[in-house]
Amino acid sequence: MTALADVVAYACLVAGASLCLTAGLGLVRFPDVLSRMHAGTKPQVLGVLLVMVGAAIRLDGWANAWMLLLVAAFQLLTAPVSAHLISRVAYRRRHVRRDLLLVDELRGAGAQDDAYRGDEPGDAPPERDGAGRAGL
């Protein structure tokens, strides 16, 4: 193993580990489900891929490289799909802060949600004002 390959492998490992750490911090720090899914998917997938590349460079043998390639392929296939599904469920159950959305494509054109007041679950009964009307 040459010194250049070692430097590249270590650089990939450090960059991948720092991206995974960034993803973990984003999961803790971001305010709502959609932001957390974004933080938990994008840097985490790239971080795992960089760790896999660094490990493949550092390890000897094709058997190890194939195993790392399978891990990377499954990570690329499952993480974005699971984050998408979790985000859709969170949106439908109203665990999303809609005031943070710039564009709400799932809500339909011109639809008003009179009973929406915050981050309550979708199966919560609508809050009523003093006159018995649902809404703000």
Short mmCIF file of C-alpha atoms in Angstrom, two decimals:
data_model
loop_
_atom_site.label_atom_id
_atom_site.label_comp_id
_atom_site.label_asym_id
_atom_site.label_seq_id
_atom_site.Cartn_x
_atom_site.Cartn_y
_atom_site.Cartn_z
CA MET A 1 0.00 0.00 0.00
CA THR A 2 1.49 3.30 -1.04
CA ALA A 3 1.60 6.41 1.07
CA LEU A 4 -0.68 8.26 -1.37
CA ALA A 5 -3.36 5.58 -1.09
CA ASP A 6 -3.14 5.75 2.70
CA VAL A 7 -3.57 9.53 2.66
CA VAL A 8 -6.58 9.30 0.34
CA ALA A 9 -8.13 6.53 2.45
CA TYR A 10 -7.67 8.48 5.67
CA ALA A 11 -9.06 11.64 4.07
CA CYS A 12 -12.15 9.73 2.92
CA LEU A 13 -12.59 8.18 6.37
CA VAL A 14 -12.27 11.51 8.19
CA ALA A 15 -14.57 13.31 5.73
CA GLY A 16 -17.15 10.52 5.94
CA ALA A 17 -17.04 10.43 9.72
CA SER A 18 -17.45 14.20 9.94
CA LEU A 19 -20.45 14.08 7.57
CA CYS A 20 -22.04 11.34 9.68
CA LEU A 21 -21.44 13.45 12.79
CA THR A 22 -23.03 16.44 11.02
CA ALA A 23 -26.07 14.29 10.20
CA GLY A 24 -26.40 13.25 13.83
CA LEU A 25 -26.16 16.84 15.04
CA GLY A 26 -28.79 17.87 12.49
CA LEU A 27 -31.15 15.21 13.83
CA VAL A 28 -30.84 16.71 17.28
CA ARG A 29 -30.84 20.41 16.38
CA PHE A 30 -33.38 20.89 13.58
CA PRO A 31 -36.91 21.93 14.57
CA ASP A 32 -39.26 19.67 12.61
CA VAL A 33 -39.54 16.26 10.98
CA LEU A 34 -38.84 17.37 7.41
CA SER A 35 -35.65 19.20 8.35
CA ARG A 36 -34.51 16.25 10.42
CA MET A 37 -35.15 13.83 7.56
CA HIS A 38 -33.11 16.05 5.27
CA ALA A 39 -30.25 16.15 7.78
CA GLY A 40 -30.46 12.46 8.50
CA THR A 41 -30.39 11.39 4.88
CA LYS A 42 -28.21 13.56 2.68
CA PRO A 43 -24.99 13.99 4.70
CA GLN A 44 -25.35 10.56 6.28
CA VAL A 45 -25.52 8.74 2.94
CA LEU A 46 -22.56 10.66 1.54
CA GLY A 47 -20.67 10.09 4.79
CA VAL A 48 -21.26 6.35 4.70
CA LEU A 49 -20.21 6.24 1.05
CA LEU A 50 -16.99 8.08 1.85
CA VAL A 51 -16.29 5.71 4.75
CA MET A 52 -16.88 2.75 2.41
CA VAL A 53 -14.51 4.19 -0.20
CA GLY A 54 -11.84 4.86 2.43
CA ALA A 55 -12.21 1.35 3.84
CA ALA A 56 -12.10 -0.21 0.37
CA ILE A 57 -8.87 1.62 -0.41
CA ARG A 58 -7.32 0.63 2.90
CA LEU A 59 -8.41 -3.02 3.01
CA ASP A 60 -6.85 -5.66 0.82
CA GLY A 61 -8.77 -8.11 -1.33
CA TRP A 62 -11.78 -8.07 -3.60
CA ALA A 63 -13.99 -9.89 -1.11
CA ASN A 64 -13.87 -6.90 1.24
CA ALA A 65 -14.48 -4.47 -1.60
CA TRP A 66 -17.57 -6.38 -2.76
CA MET A 67 -18.98 -6.43 0.74
CA LEU A 68 -18.44 -2.68 1.08
CA LEU A 69 -20.02 -2.15 -2.33
CA LEU A 70 -23.12 -4.04 -1.19
CA VAL A 71 -23.35 -1.94 1.97
CA ALA A 72 -23.05 1.25 -0.09
CA ALA A 73 -25.68 0.08 -2.59
CA PHE A 74 -28.17 -0.80 0.13
CA GLN A 75 -27.51 2.53 1.83
CA LEU A 76 -28.15 4.39 -1.43
CA LEU A 77 -31.37 2.48 -2.01
CA THR A 78 -32.93 2.43 1.44
CA ALA A 79 -32.08 5.73 3.17
CA PRO A 80 -33.77 8.14 0.72
CA VAL A 81 -36.82 5.92 0.31
CA SER A 82 -37.33 5.48 4.05
CA ALA A 83 -36.85 9.21 4.68
CA HIS A 84 -39.43 9.99 1.98
CA LEU A 85 -41.96 7.61 3.49
CA ILE A 86 -41.41 8.87 7.03
CA SER A 87 -41.81 12.44 5.81
CA ARG A 88 -45.06 11.62 4.02
CA VAL A 89 -46.48 9.97 7.13
CA ALA A 90 -45.39 12.91 9.29
CA TYR A 91 -47.06 15.33 6.89
CA ARG A 92 -50.30 13.35 6.83
CA ARG A 93 -50.34 13.09 10.65
CA ARG A 94 -49.60 16.84 10.91
CA HIS A 95 -46.29 16.48 12.70
CA VAL A 96 -44.87 19.10 10.34
CA ARG A 97 -44.53 22.79 11.03
CA ARG A 98 -46.31 24.16 8.01
CA ASP A 99 -45.20 27.70 8.75
CA LEU A 100 -41.66 26.60 7.81
CA LEU A 101 -42.70 25.24 4.40
CA LEU A 102 -41.92 27.48 1.46
CA VAL A 103 -43.96 25.39 -0.98
CA ASP A 104 -46.65 22.95 0.10
CA GLU A 105 -47.31 20.78 -2.95
CA LEU A 106 -49.24 18.13 -1.03
CA ARG A 107 -51.86 20.52 0.23
CA GLY A 108 -53.79 21.19 -3.00
CA ALA A 109 -54.38 24.55 -4.60
CA GLY A 110 -56.27 27.01 -2.45
CA ALA A 111 -57.11 24.50 0.27
CA GLN A 112 -57.49 26.02 3.71
CA ASP A 113 -57.02 24.07 6.88
CA ASP A 114 -59.18 25.88 9.41
CA ALA A 115 -58.49 23.44 12.22
CA TYR A 116 -54.69 23.61 11.93
CA ARG A 117 -53.11 25.49 14.83
CA GLY A 118 -49.61 24.09 15.22
CA ASP A 119 -47.74 20.83 15.47
CA GLU A 120 -50.62 18.70 16.76
CA PRO A 121 -51.20 15.17 15.44
CA GLY A 122 -53.65 14.73 12.60
CA ASP A 123 -56.08 12.66 14.64
CA ALA A 124 -56.42 15.38 17.31
CA PRO A 125 -59.86 16.97 17.41
CA PRO A 126 -59.97 20.51 16.01
CA GLU A 127 -59.78 23.22 18.61
CA ARG A 128 -62.88 25.38 18.95
CA ASP A 129 -63.00 29.06 19.77
CA GLY A 130 -65.49 30.65 22.17
CA ALA A 131 -68.28 30.76 19.52
CA GLY A 132 -67.97 27.04 18.78
CA ARG A 133 -66.22 27.51 15.45
CA ALA A 134 -63.16 25.50 14.43
CA GLY A 135 -60.20 27.61 13.58
CA LEU A 136 -57.82 30.22 14.79
#
